[in-house]
Amino acid sequence: MVAANLDTFTIQMILLPVWKALSNLEVMQKLKVMLSKAGCPKTMLSIKDALEALEGRWKLLILFSLAEKPKRFKQIAKEVSGITDKTLSKELKSLEANKLVRRDVYDTFPPTVEYSITPHGLSLEKLLDELHLWGLVHRKKVIGK
C-alpha cells in the first residue's frame, strides 16, 4: 500500500508540472482526473514503465545530446558535463535495453563505437520540448532568471 502511494506521489511531482505547461486543456483535465483517482492499473503500469526507462538525471540529457547526430562515447561525455564515464556507460546500456539508443560497432582498429538515437528515442521530442519550456518557467519562478 505504501509503495502505491509513493508511486502516485512520484508521478504527480514529476508529470503534473510538465502537463500544466501544455496549452491543451483537455489533456490536462484528463491527467488531473487520472492522478486524482490514482489511475487504472494499466495507466499506472505505462507511466511506471516510462519513468523507469527515463529515470535518473542523465538519460534525457544523453538523448538530447544524441538528437543532433550519432556520437562516440567521449563526445557524449563532453556534452553531458558532470557525468562520469562509469555512469555514462551504465546509462547508455539502459537506454539501449529500452531501445532508445542504438550502439554500432565498426570493424576498425581499434574498434569504433558510435551511439545514435533510435526512432523510438526520437518519439520523446515533444516531451523534451515541454520539459525545456517548463524548465525555463520554473527557473524564472525559483531563481528569478
CSV table of N, CA and C in Angstrom, one decimal, residues 24 55 66 68 70 77 92 99-100 108 129 141 143:
chain,number,residue,atom,x,y,z
A,24,ASN,N,-3.1,22.5,-24.1
A,24,ASN,CA,-4.3,21.7,-24.4
A,24,ASN,C,-5.0,21.4,-23.1
A,55,GLU,N,14.4,7.2,-15.9
A,55,GLU,CA,14.8,7.6,-14.6
A,55,GLU,C,16.2,8.1,-14.5
A,66,LEU,N,22.3,13.2,-28.2
A,66,LEU,CA,22.3,12.3,-29.4
A,66,LEU,C,21.3,12.7,-30.5
A,68,GLU,N,21.0,15.4,-32.1
A,68,GLU,CA,21.6,16.1,-33.2
A,68,GLU,C,22.2,15.2,-34.2
A,70,PRO,N,24.7,11.1,-34.5
A,70,PRO,CA,25.4,10.0,-33.8
A,70,PRO,C,26.7,10.5,-33.2
A,77,ALA,N,30.3,12.3,-23.4
A,77,ALA,CA,30.8,12.6,-22.1
A,77,ALA,C,31.1,14.1,-22.0
A,92,LEU,N,24.0,4.4,-20.9
A,92,LEU,CA,23.9,4.1,-22.4
A,92,LEU,C,23.4,2.6,-22.5
A,99,LYS,N,15.6,0.4,-26.0
A,99,LYS,CA,15.5,0.7,-27.5
A,99,LYS,C,15.4,2.2,-27.8
A,100,LEU,N,16.0,3.0,-26.9
A,100,LEU,CA,16.0,4.4,-27.2
A,100,LEU,C,17.3,4.9,-27.9
A,108,THR,N,37.1,-1.6,-37.2
A,108,THR,CA,38.3,-0.8,-37.4
A,108,THR,C,39.3,-1.2,-36.3
A,129,ASP,N,10.8,18.9,-25.5
A,129,ASP,CA,10.5,20.3,-25.7
A,129,ASP,C,9.6,20.9,-24.5
A,141,LYS,N,10.8,31.3,-12.1
A,141,LYS,CA,10.0,31.4,-10.8
A,141,LYS,C,10.8,31.2,-9.6
A,143,ILE,N,14.5,30.9,-9.4
A,143,ILE,CA,15.7,31.7,-9.3
A,143,ILE,C,15.6,33.1,-9.7
